[in-house]
Amino acid sequence: MSPLLHVPLFLLAGLGLAFPAPARQAAPADTLRQYELAPVVVTATRAPRQLEDVAVPVSVVTAEALALRGRLRLADALAELPGLTLVHDHGTGIQIQGFDPDYTLVLIDGEPVIGRTAGTLDLERLAVAGLERVEIVRGPTSSLYGNEALAGVINLITRPPEGTLRGNLSARYGTHASTDLQATAEAGNEHLGLRLLLDRYASDGYDLDASTTAPTAPAFTDYTADLRFEARPRDGLTLRLGARLNDQDQQSPLTLTSGTTSTRARSFEERTDWSLHPAVRARISRRLSLEGDLYLARYRTESRLRLDDGTLYSQDRFDQRYAKAELQGRLVWDLRHLTTLGAGLIEERLDADRYAERPEARAAFAFLQHEWLPSRLVELNASARLDVHTDYATRISPKLAVLLRPSERLRVRLSLGKGFKAPDFRQRYLSFTNPTAGYSVLGAVELHDGLAALEAAGQIQERYLDPAGLGTIRAEHSTALNAGLTAEPFDRLSLSLNVFYNDVRDLIETQPVARKTNGSFVYSYFNLNRIYTRGLESEVTFTPWPALRITGSYQFLQAHDRDIIEAIEDGRVFGRDASGRDVRLRRSDYGGLFGRSTHSGTLGLSYRPASDGPGLSLRGIWRGRYGYRDVDGNAIPNRDDEFVDGYVLWNLTVTYDWRTRPLERLRLQAGVDNLFDVTRPAQIPALSGRRLYAGFQIDL
């Protein structure tokens, strides 16, 4: 390919014009052949680029692919993607390259979704309706997005409103009386567009353990409203407004036990989160474009526990507010150089019963990215971000990425970068005592005074350390290397491979600091561990015929604690076998960090002969065994009974589309998730068993 063919793409990307280019300019002269257009992504460079020309590992799943698979919530959608693993802890989060959900930043149109519980952002909160695509960037991306982007970024890109009058209605019913009702309407012209989406999602919940009063998953009703407005008053100027509201109520019965006395009660939880995102995009000149964004978000929960006679037993309130203002500019210096520069301010506030005060935090940031195209074979991307925060030390997060194009069918990618995750409000300011279990958790800032207060109240039996000797809690940080390639040996086969290594320091862990007179403990947060994750991600896509697509992926992962490995090698770590005898552990006994599978993979088959008529999608999700509990008291998984056995889930969806007047389209769909009814009630309560569903969608 001539270097000149890359130049217009580079220039237009810099001007913010998202356009796909033919995947093969030098294809043979076959006039009947149709080429699949390469998808355009924005998350990796904060500007539209063709996926194949991005220098870091990125994957994309489109709205149509999600619809044909029958996916409604983001958790279900991500579970079927290569290299991503669902984690169920205080909600459903995602694990990328061995990192817990705390370390992945989740965005909607480039702005963060707030409201984490114990570090997990519950992906069940997010409906995929109204999205254009989901982009997943693997590896640290703090050089562009700052805090929480240590493992990667998931960006939900909403579909902009189109300039025509249209709408759709859909309904689905499934196992556990789950229902999803959805309506979308949009209107506009060449200068204006408006779209409103309403979604109601509900379930009766389910119970895998009949011996307890409380169900495994409670009944809930979830409402989502999403508004998108776009105006183009003149060429080169775009005004956008995004607004989203989500509200959920859930309740469940339970039994409170104190000694030999049991009391029946009922728990109620209300959750509301909303966001508002006005933005302006302006092309100032042929070389310069500017973007301004304002983002406001609030996440609020209220939990109440009432006895059957109506008495309020306990309640807990959590209210988080987030505000951000950002300005970004892109300048095309010439046909080979593009610079992106941005800066902004962030303010966060929290008002919650579990916190002694109302913590606030402010931050300022600036980032710089330069893309250089020295030749048609090589592209360099260097970026860095400065974060100045009121609660932890100033951080600089650099990253360098290289893309090589040795041929039209081969891309080689190499990136080296740093990421960080700042201690959150919970780790700094939490002051909580569980009214039922009796334990206490104190954030690092509250530890000194909180422990003294418990001691003055006569609740401390033994201290394990003196808080005065502890330093300020620091942000966790990592240095990561990703190296990989994508290749197309021939037109119907594509391969991708990525090798990663993440070296993490100052990992924040929870440790007991004192024992209470009631026998429970007081916990706090410390910079303790040094861990690494390393492994390999691979994917194969084979398209023997245009209607048939077969995909397979495999991930090998090692996630280890360096301190534990050193202790094992020094002979200082022991376990206990089934007979109760202490045994010295060997390196091969160590099962790595809890919740990480060494082997995992996916398999997919889709058949779609035409845009009308039938379609079929079959997906398999394999997860190898992983450690989930500590039985012998050494805090690591090393015995067989400390692991969850591996399993495979199969999901099947059948779709039939009619395109006939007066309707734009009628879609019927039925499917089954977890086809072979795999369950692990004690180990994975979120694995609810086989789920059937059927529904329809009418496009007007």
XYZ file of C-alpha atoms in Angstrom:
700
model
C 0.000 0.000 0.000
C 1.226 3.439 -0.800
C 2.070 5.617 2.194
C -0.326 8.196 0.791
C -3.226 5.845 1.429
C -2.525 6.031 5.171
C -2.228 9.782 5.261
C -5.889 10.703 4.650
C -6.977 8.250 7.315
C -4.547 9.800 9.786
C -5.691 13.305 8.915
C -9.420 12.597 9.093
C -9.037 10.714 12.369
C -7.373 13.783 13.787
C -10.271 15.947 12.683
C -12.680 13.702 14.530
C -14.396 12.270 11.468
C -15.306 8.646 12.110
C -15.328 6.797 8.825
C -14.504 3.249 7.903
C -12.195 2.470 5.027
C -12.159 -0.643 2.838
C -10.306 -3.414 4.587
C -8.357 -4.397 1.458
C -7.495 -1.707 -1.043
C -5.250 -4.029 -3.014
C -7.796 -6.835 -3.376
C -8.177 -8.788 -6.616
C -10.685 -7.502 -9.140
C -13.656 -9.579 -8.036
C -16.720 -7.357 -8.472
C -19.005 -9.777 -6.589
C -16.904 -9.957 -3.444
C -18.085 -7.979 -0.429
C -15.637 -6.843 2.193
C -16.381 -6.472 5.877
C -15.598 -2.935 6.968
C -13.090 -2.646 9.784
C -14.773 -1.259 12.912
C -13.820 2.173 14.213
C -12.901 2.594 17.881
C -12.308 5.689 20.003
C -11.303 4.504 23.469
C -7.677 3.522 22.868
C -6.568 6.960 21.574
C -9.553 9.190 22.525
C -10.114 9.685 18.805
C -11.709 7.602 16.029
C -9.291 5.033 14.611
C -9.803 1.858 12.670
C -9.507 -1.124 14.985
C -6.766 -2.757 12.957
C -4.648 0.414 13.217
C -4.676 0.716 17.008
C -1.381 -0.084 18.729
C -2.828 -1.586 21.936
C -5.046 -4.664 22.474
C -8.649 -3.660 21.779
C -11.759 -5.721 21.098
C -15.201 -4.604 20.011
C -18.656 -6.113 20.158
C -21.385 -4.401 18.177
C -25.009 -3.815 19.150
C -26.208 -6.132 16.387
C -23.963 -8.936 17.650
C -25.323 -8.440 21.168
C -28.904 -8.463 19.867
C -28.410 -11.695 17.891
C -27.022 -13.299 21.058
C -30.031 -12.120 23.058
C -27.954 -10.156 25.562
C -29.782 -7.593 27.721
C -27.308 -6.616 30.453
C -23.631 -5.743 30.160
C -22.558 -8.611 32.441
C -24.092 -11.223 30.103
C -22.531 -9.528 27.086
C -18.985 -9.425 28.481
C -19.101 -12.986 29.862
C -18.976 -14.386 26.316
C -16.000 -12.314 25.149
C -12.447 -13.709 24.998
C -10.197 -12.975 27.963
C -12.934 -11.582 30.210
C -14.159 -13.375 33.333
C -17.147 -12.498 35.467
C -16.517 -12.107 39.199
C -19.428 -12.238 41.671
C -18.596 -10.266 44.813
C -20.932 -7.461 45.958
C -22.347 -7.488 42.418
C -21.126 -8.797 39.084
C -17.802 -7.355 37.984
C -15.272 -8.198 35.309
C -11.759 -9.581 35.583
C -9.216 -8.514 32.926
C -5.715 -10.018 32.745
C -6.150 -11.383 36.265
C -7.148 -8.101 37.931
C -10.175 -7.780 40.199
C -13.086 -5.570 39.041
C -11.721 -2.621 41.087
C -9.021 -2.112 38.487
C -11.144 -1.766 35.342
C -12.644 1.609 34.472
C -16.179 1.418 33.046
C -17.304 4.352 30.909
C -20.413 5.476 29.050
C -19.422 7.656 26.104
C -16.046 8.257 27.721
C -17.347 9.239 31.173
C -17.070 7.038 34.295
C -19.948 5.085 35.775
C -19.860 5.607 39.553
C -21.273 3.563 42.429
C -18.991 0.690 43.394
C -19.662 -1.656 46.306
C -16.497 -3.074 47.892
C -14.730 -2.111 44.666
C -17.141 -3.867 42.311
C -19.177 -1.924 39.788
C -22.219 -4.162 39.289
C -22.482 -4.685 35.531
C -26.059 -5.932 35.937
C -26.987 -2.263 36.421
C -26.182 -1.459 32.813
C -28.572 -2.347 29.985
C -27.056 -2.764 26.528
C -30.147 -1.323 24.820
C -29.332 1.897 22.994
C -25.668 1.079 22.547
C -23.842 1.197 19.235
C -20.922 -0.918 20.457
C -18.807 -1.860 23.468
C -15.044 -1.295 23.302
C -12.622 -3.135 25.597
C -9.036 -1.903 25.961
C -6.723 -4.349 27.743
C -3.745 -3.214 29.774
C -3.131 -0.018 31.779
C -4.742 3.037 30.227
C -4.089 5.539 33.006
C -2.003 7.635 30.597
C -5.334 8.780 29.100
C -7.985 7.992 31.726
C -6.182 8.167 35.081
C -7.449 6.371 38.166
C -9.021 2.862 38.006
C -7.734 2.202 34.452
C -4.978 -0.063 35.747
C -6.276 -3.279 34.144
C -8.106 -1.706 31.234
C -11.126 0.280 30.108
C -14.605 -0.780 29.019
C -16.370 1.974 27.117
C -20.077 1.767 26.256
C -20.648 3.833 23.118
C -24.259 4.913 22.717
C -25.833 5.126 19.288
C -26.303 8.745 18.215
C -29.888 9.690 17.281
C -30.627 9.484 13.587
C -32.385 12.208 11.657
C -35.558 10.227 10.949
C -38.763 9.362 12.760
C -38.484 5.803 13.996
C -38.948 3.618 17.027
C -39.179 0.091 18.335
C -40.971 -1.970 20.943
C -39.733 -5.195 22.471
C -40.774 -7.660 25.163
C -39.230 -10.787 26.646
C -40.301 -13.347 29.228
C -38.120 -16.008 30.774
C -37.242 -18.306 33.677
C -37.700 -16.904 37.225
C -40.528 -14.759 35.796
C -37.916 -12.432 34.351
C -39.373 -9.794 32.046
C -37.861 -7.073 29.932
C -40.044 -4.419 28.305
C -38.443 -1.793 26.150
C -39.533 1.152 23.984
C -37.425 3.496 21.904
C -38.487 6.569 19.940
C -36.380 8.995 17.961
C -36.928 11.890 15.603
C -34.979 14.623 13.885
C -33.643 16.029 10.656
C -30.229 16.742 9.171
C -29.478 19.279 11.937
C -31.184 17.791 15.010
C -31.693 14.356 16.498
C -33.419 13.152 19.659
C -33.785 9.629 21.027
C -35.522 8.386 24.194
C -35.220 4.826 25.488
C -37.264 3.315 28.320
C -36.550 -0.113 29.779
C -38.187 -2.141 32.550
C -36.337 -5.260 33.709
C -37.678 -7.426 36.536
C -37.320 -10.876 38.056
C -38.809 -12.899 40.919
C -35.267 -13.978 41.856
C -34.330 -17.589 42.590
C -33.352 -19.858 45.451
C -30.748 -22.640 45.306
C -30.835 -23.438 49.041
C -34.243 -24.338 50.448
C -32.836 -24.666 53.989
C -32.563 -20.894 54.404
C -35.279 -18.248 54.492
C -33.469 -15.755 52.303
C -33.488 -16.472 48.549
C -30.182 -16.858 46.715
C -31.071 -13.855 44.524
C -33.876 -11.501 45.599
C -36.759 -10.255 43.489
C -36.170 -6.879 41.859
C -37.609 -4.333 39.473
C -35.224 -2.160 37.484
C -36.092 0.898 35.363
C -33.775 2.684 32.926
C -34.419 5.877 30.965
C -31.821 7.108 28.484
C -32.017 10.356 26.488
C -29.635 11.342 23.660
C -29.801 14.689 21.870
C -27.538 15.917 19.109
C -27.558 19.211 17.197
C -25.388 20.246 14.253
C -26.147 23.962 13.765
C -23.341 24.314 11.225
C -20.659 22.285 9.562
C -17.989 21.307 12.043
C -20.001 22.085 15.182
C -21.860 19.419 17.154
C -23.726 19.832 20.433
C -24.617 16.717 22.405
C -26.545 15.911 25.535
C -26.716 12.515 27.199
C -28.878 11.821 30.229
C -29.401 8.499 31.969
C -31.535 7.451 34.945
C -31.583 4.003 36.534
C -33.733 2.978 39.474
C -34.030 -0.426 41.143
C -36.061 -1.786 44.062
C -35.475 -5.205 45.571
C -36.704 -7.029 48.640
C -36.340 -10.442 50.212
C -37.277 -12.312 53.402
C -34.639 -13.489 55.866
C -34.205 -14.838 59.379
C -32.222 -13.104 62.144
C -30.650 -15.488 64.649
C -29.368 -14.548 68.105
C -28.412 -17.517 70.248
C -31.386 -19.864 70.161
C -33.836 -17.141 69.106
C -34.827 -16.634 65.453
C -36.822 -13.694 64.145
C -38.230 -13.332 60.659
C -37.548 -10.075 58.880
C -37.562 -8.522 55.423
C -34.834 -6.521 53.710
C -35.562 -3.632 51.329
C -33.056 -1.933 49.063
C -33.570 1.066 46.803
C -30.941 2.219 44.332
C -30.959 5.251 42.077
C -28.217 6.538 39.840
C -28.294 9.213 37.201
C -25.855 11.064 34.976
C -25.926 14.154 32.792
C -23.378 14.695 30.033
C -23.481 17.849 27.877
C -20.689 18.140 25.304
C -19.600 20.262 22.386
C -17.406 19.241 19.430
C -16.007 22.008 17.225
C -13.698 21.845 14.228
C -11.878 25.152 14.472
C -9.853 24.719 11.314
C -8.682 22.027 8.944
C -6.028 21.045 11.504
C -7.517 21.871 14.887
C -10.571 20.505 16.683
C -11.771 21.085 20.242
C -14.040 19.133 22.568
C -15.568 20.247 25.832
C -17.389 17.944 28.262
C -19.240 18.463 31.514
C -20.282 15.385 33.454
C -22.439 15.133 36.565
C -23.387 11.841 38.225
C -25.003 10.638 41.436
C -25.360 7.153 42.921
C -27.640 6.626 45.904
C -28.698 3.507 47.819
C -30.826 3.000 50.910
C -31.167 -0.358 52.658
C -33.631 -1.119 55.438
C -34.142 -4.238 57.501
C -37.575 -4.527 59.120
C -38.903 -7.197 61.455
C -42.190 -8.842 60.532
C -44.013 -6.624 63.052
C -42.814 -3.545 61.151
C -40.040 -2.533 63.562
C -37.018 -1.000 61.851
C -34.034 -3.206 62.766
C -31.283 -1.424 60.816
C -30.775 0.908 57.867
C -27.873 2.009 55.746
C -27.652 4.986 53.418
C -25.017 5.734 50.732
C -24.945 8.854 48.550
C -22.049 9.523 46.114
C -21.765 12.572 43.849
C -19.289 13.117 41.044
C -18.610 16.176 38.868
C -16.092 16.552 36.074
C -15.216 19.230 33.519
C -12.791 18.537 30.684
C -11.422 20.284 27.618
C -9.593 18.410 24.883
C -7.942 19.576 21.667
C -6.483 17.708 18.698
C -3.976 19.249 16.342
C -2.766 17.735 13.077
C 0.725 19.203 12.625
C 1.270 17.637 9.237
C 0.474 14.407 7.475
C 2.492 12.351 9.968
C 1.975 14.000 13.367
C -1.148 14.288 15.497
C -1.220 15.672 19.052
C -4.043 15.371 21.562
C -3.979 17.549 24.665
C -6.531 17.646 27.450
C -7.093 18.872 31.001
C -9.853 18.871 33.550
C -11.105 19.008 37.127
C -12.905 16.374 39.204
C -14.817 16.694 42.459
C -16.246 13.790 44.459
C -18.443 13.847 47.565
C -19.814 11.114 49.757
C -22.517 11.119 52.402
C -23.066 7.692 53.971
C -23.968 6.146 57.317
C -20.821 4.002 57.282
C -18.573 7.071 57.276
C -17.814 9.199 60.307
C -17.718 12.392 58.247
C -18.696 13.491 54.745
C -15.498 12.943 52.759
C -14.698 15.109 49.753
C -11.888 14.895 47.228
C -10.739 17.091 44.370
C -8.375 16.372 41.533
C -6.886 18.140 38.551
C -5.457 16.324 35.553
C -3.782 16.944 32.238
C -2.822 14.492 29.525
C -0.808 14.618 26.338
C -0.719 12.144 23.475
C 1.314 12.271 20.302
C 0.864 9.930 17.349
C 3.654 9.731 14.824
C 3.542 7.944 11.490
C 7.215 7.809 10.402
C 6.475 5.382 7.570
C 3.725 3.179 6.266
C 5.214 0.307 8.261
C 5.448 1.927 11.674
C 3.218 4.018 13.898
C 4.218 5.296 17.340
C 1.896 6.472 20.085
C 3.285 8.148 23.220
C 1.030 9.454 25.982
C 1.257 10.608 29.584
C -1.128 11.935 32.178
C -0.566 14.015 35.317
C -3.041 13.535 38.201
C -2.934 15.921 41.156
C -5.215 14.733 43.945
C -6.036 16.137 47.364
C -5.873 12.730 49.082
C -2.772 11.051 47.645
C 0.492 11.888 45.993
C 0.709 13.382 42.500
C 1.070 10.725 39.837
C 2.418 10.661 36.293
C 1.297 7.745 34.125
C 3.235 7.330 30.864
C 2.682 4.863 28.018
C 4.420 4.057 24.750
C 2.858 1.904 22.039
C 4.163 0.775 18.656
C 2.248 -0.641 15.707
C 4.068 -2.418 12.900
C 2.509 -3.264 9.529
C 4.961 -5.624 7.844
C 2.222 -6.615 5.371
C -1.425 -5.980 4.635
C -2.343 -9.150 6.512
C -0.186 -8.732 9.577
C -0.173 -6.254 12.467
C 2.344 -6.393 15.332
C 1.638 -4.469 18.530
C 3.872 -3.604 21.467
C 3.010 -1.352 24.402
C 4.653 -0.484 27.703
C 2.818 1.622 30.250
C 2.034 2.443 33.837
C -1.350 2.400 35.538
C -2.588 3.311 38.971
C -5.568 2.981 41.249
C -5.971 5.492 44.027
C -7.303 4.468 47.447
C -11.035 5.077 47.332
C -13.301 6.656 49.937
C -13.913 3.237 51.516
C -10.209 2.534 51.969
C -9.572 6.007 53.405
C -12.661 6.998 55.415
C -14.862 3.965 56.162
C -15.982 3.628 59.797
C -18.333 0.666 60.007
C -19.381 -1.923 62.578
C -21.540 -4.823 61.444
C -24.545 -4.859 63.814
C -25.070 -8.611 63.381
C -21.553 -10.088 63.130
C -19.904 -7.491 65.382
C -16.717 -6.849 63.378
C -15.492 -3.337 62.505
C -13.761 -1.906 59.434
C -11.849 1.381 59.615
C -10.390 3.270 56.688
C -6.730 4.273 56.836
C -7.578 7.870 57.779
C -10.053 6.796 60.485
C -7.891 4.041 61.983
C -6.162 5.995 64.744
C -9.249 7.745 66.154
C -11.595 4.837 65.484
C -9.414 2.340 67.290
C -8.986 4.721 70.208
C -12.771 5.165 70.438
C -13.339 1.404 70.483
C -10.658 1.041 73.133
C -12.224 3.763 75.290
C -15.542 1.932 75.018
C -13.887 -1.230 76.347
C -14.370 -3.158 73.103
C -10.709 -3.934 72.327
C -9.081 -6.992 73.867
C -5.784 -6.974 71.934
C -4.046 -4.621 69.500
C -1.925 -6.105 66.731
C -0.144 -2.873 65.804
C 0.186 0.806 66.665
C -1.534 3.041 64.035
C 0.943 5.841 64.857
C 3.663 3.813 63.158
C 1.816 3.584 59.857
C 2.439 5.912 56.952
C -0.097 7.404 54.533
C -1.831 4.879 52.356
C -0.513 5.099 48.789
C -2.050 4.535 45.376
C -1.538 1.088 43.853
C 0.466 1.142 40.649
C 1.581 -1.237 37.952
C 4.001 -1.451 35.080
C 2.658 -3.494 32.198
C 3.921 -4.921 28.938
C 1.662 -6.143 26.135
C 3.021 -7.680 22.945
C 0.913 -9.290 20.260
C -0.109 -9.625 16.657
C -3.121 -10.077 14.429
C -2.817 -11.978 11.185
C -5.022 -13.018 8.279
C -3.271 -15.920 6.545
C -6.131 -15.935 4.044
C -9.450 -14.166 3.612
C -11.525 -16.483 5.775
C -9.186 -16.900 8.712
C -7.922 -14.402 11.252
C -5.681 -14.972 14.259
C -4.775 -12.803 17.215
C -2.286 -13.325 20.000
C -1.342 -11.126 22.937
C 1.190 -11.791 25.689
C 0.916 -9.635 28.816
C 2.864 -9.008 32.003
C 1.685 -6.738 34.826
C 3.913 -5.942 37.800
C 1.845 -4.431 40.624
C 3.218 -2.677 43.689
C 1.571 -1.263 46.838
C -1.507 -3.423 46.436
C -4.045 -2.398 49.074
C -5.267 -5.296 51.196
C -7.475 -5.662 54.260
C -5.767 -6.927 57.432
C -6.920 -7.319 61.078
C -5.444 -4.679 63.396
C -7.084 -5.652 66.686
C -9.289 -8.284 68.316
C -12.488 -7.206 70.016
C -13.851 -8.467 73.319
C -16.731 -10.133 71.416
C -14.191 -12.331 69.589
C -14.478 -10.537 66.232
C -11.798 -8.342 64.643
C -11.141 -4.761 63.628
C -9.882 -4.483 60.051
C -8.167 -1.717 58.125
C -6.425 -1.140 54.775
C -2.671 -1.261 54.065
C -0.211 -1.167 51.201
C 1.086 -4.706 51.461
C 1.390 -7.001 48.538
C 3.508 -7.187 45.450
C 1.802 -9.229 42.785
C 2.219 -9.982 39.130
C -0.125 -11.277 36.472
C 1.165 -12.731 33.263
C -0.287 -14.811 30.498
C -1.411 -15.170 26.953
C -4.651 -14.306 25.139
C -5.411 -15.843 21.751
C -8.361 -15.877 19.375
C -9.155 -17.562 16.063
C -11.983 -16.605 13.702
C -12.860 -18.841 10.756
C -15.532 -17.925 8.191
C -15.887 -20.882 5.816
C -18.946 -19.263 4.216
C -20.242 -15.699 4.542
C -23.203 -16.928 6.604
C -21.169 -19.044 9.013
C -18.674 -17.728 11.536
C -16.728 -19.842 14.007
C -14.624 -18.304 16.768
C -12.489 -19.752 19.515
C -10.328 -18.222 22.212
C -7.984 -19.373 24.954
C -6.371 -17.555 27.870
C -3.487 -18.745 30.021
C -3.101 -16.777 33.246
C -0.792 -16.740 36.251
C -1.609 -14.297 39.061
C 0.791 -14.637 41.967
C 1.828 -12.846 45.166
C 5.609 -12.365 45.193
C 5.808 -12.311 49.006
C 4.045 -15.657 49.243
C 6.283 -17.219 46.602
C 9.383 -16.024 48.467
C 8.000 -17.369 51.739
C 7.256 -20.752 50.138
C 10.745 -20.939 48.639
C 12.192 -20.090 52.085
C 10.176 -22.917 53.611
C 8.098 -20.616 55.802
C 4.615 -21.544 54.535
C 2.706 -24.581 55.798
C -0.612 -26.146 55.011
C -2.690 -28.839 56.634
C -3.660 -32.049 54.894
C -6.999 -33.849 55.240
C -5.774 -35.762 58.343
C -4.881 -32.490 60.122
C -1.125 -32.921 59.771
C 0.946 -29.806 59.014
C 2.925 -29.997 55.779
C 5.497 -27.618 54.308
C 4.232 -26.246 50.985
C 6.121 -26.461 47.719
C 5.967 -23.918 44.924
C 3.772 -26.284 42.893
C 1.181 -26.343 45.739
C 0.495 -22.619 45.375
C -2.738 -22.016 43.420
C -2.162 -18.296 42.869
C -4.524 -15.499 43.840
C -8.076 -16.473 44.694
C -10.633 -16.312 41.884
C -8.172 -16.678 39.000
C -8.396 -19.571 36.525
C -5.144 -20.615 34.937
C -7.008 -21.802 31.835
C -10.161 -20.350 30.272
C -11.641 -19.905 26.837
C -14.670 -19.394 24.631
C -16.147 -21.042 21.560
C -18.733 -19.447 19.300
C -20.699 -20.399 16.210
C -23.070 -18.050 14.425
C -25.164 -18.688 11.335
C -26.832 -15.753 9.616
C -27.477 -16.302 5.883
C -29.244 -12.953 5.318
C -30.532 -9.921 7.163
C -34.012 -11.481 6.837
C -34.913 -14.965 7.915
C -33.331 -17.232 10.503
C -30.192 -16.782 12.567
C -28.529 -18.964 15.147
C -25.864 -18.251 17.728
C -24.210 -20.849 19.973
C -21.578 -19.793 22.519
C -19.530 -21.787 24.987
C -17.734 -20.319 28.024
C -15.077 -22.482 29.654
C -13.558 -21.579 32.992
C -10.833 -23.739 34.522
C -10.656 -24.455 38.239
C -9.755 -21.645 40.599
C -9.222 -21.103 44.334
C -12.189 -19.673 46.236
C -11.635 -20.304 49.983
C -8.987 -21.007 52.627
C -9.552 -24.153 54.682
C -6.185 -24.705 56.415
C -5.610 -21.144 57.620
C -2.595 -20.136 55.488
C -4.606 -17.606 53.385
C -3.706 -19.239 50.051
C -5.414 -21.901 47.919
C -3.357 -25.107 48.042
C -5.736 -28.010 48.796
C -8.190 -29.551 46.351
C -11.134 -28.641 48.584
C -10.123 -24.981 48.342
C -10.818 -24.884 44.590
C -13.919 -24.654 42.409
C -13.863 -27.337 39.722
C -13.805 -26.083 36.148
C -17.026 -25.894 34.160
C -18.440 -25.013 30.738
C -21.562 -22.963 30.068
C -23.393 -23.106 26.744
C -25.781 -20.394 25.549
C -28.012 -20.799 22.478
C -30.093 -18.136 20.718
C -32.381 -18.526 17.691
C -33.641 -15.448 15.845
C -36.037 -14.935 12.941
C -36.477 -11.564 11.204
C -39.169 -10.400 8.805
C -38.815 -7.138 6.913
C -42.297 -6.350 5.687
C -44.501 -3.265 5.436
C -45.908 -1.479 7.316
C -43.323 -2.617 9.866
C -39.660 -1.947 9.345
C -38.874 -5.294 10.917
C -40.401 -7.951 13.149
C -37.942 -10.042 15.144
C -38.813 -13.185 17.076
C -36.197 -14.617 19.368
C -35.876 -17.529 21.789
C -32.933 -18.905 23.654
C -31.502 -20.746 26.575
C -28.596 -19.702 28.806
C -26.653 -22.358 30.691
C -28.046 -25.072 28.413
C -26.823 -28.016 30.525
C -27.997 -26.546 33.857
C -24.600 -26.199 35.532
C -24.856 -24.991 39.138
C -22.505 -24.569 42.111
C -24.912 -23.474 44.897
C -22.298 -23.280 47.666
C -19.426 -21.881 45.601
C -21.070 -19.754 42.892
C -24.583 -18.718 43.986
C -24.793 -16.415 40.973
C -24.835 -19.490 38.714
C -28.618 -19.835 38.692
C -28.964 -22.839 36.366
C -30.738 -23.185 33.025
C -32.670 -20.087 31.920
C -35.122 -20.078 29.030
C -36.488 -16.976 27.359
C -38.560 -15.855 24.377
C -39.541 -12.471 23.047
C -40.142 -10.188 20.119
C -39.117 -6.785 18.775
C -41.025 -4.547 16.406
C -39.115 -1.847 14.513
C -41.297 0.979 13.220
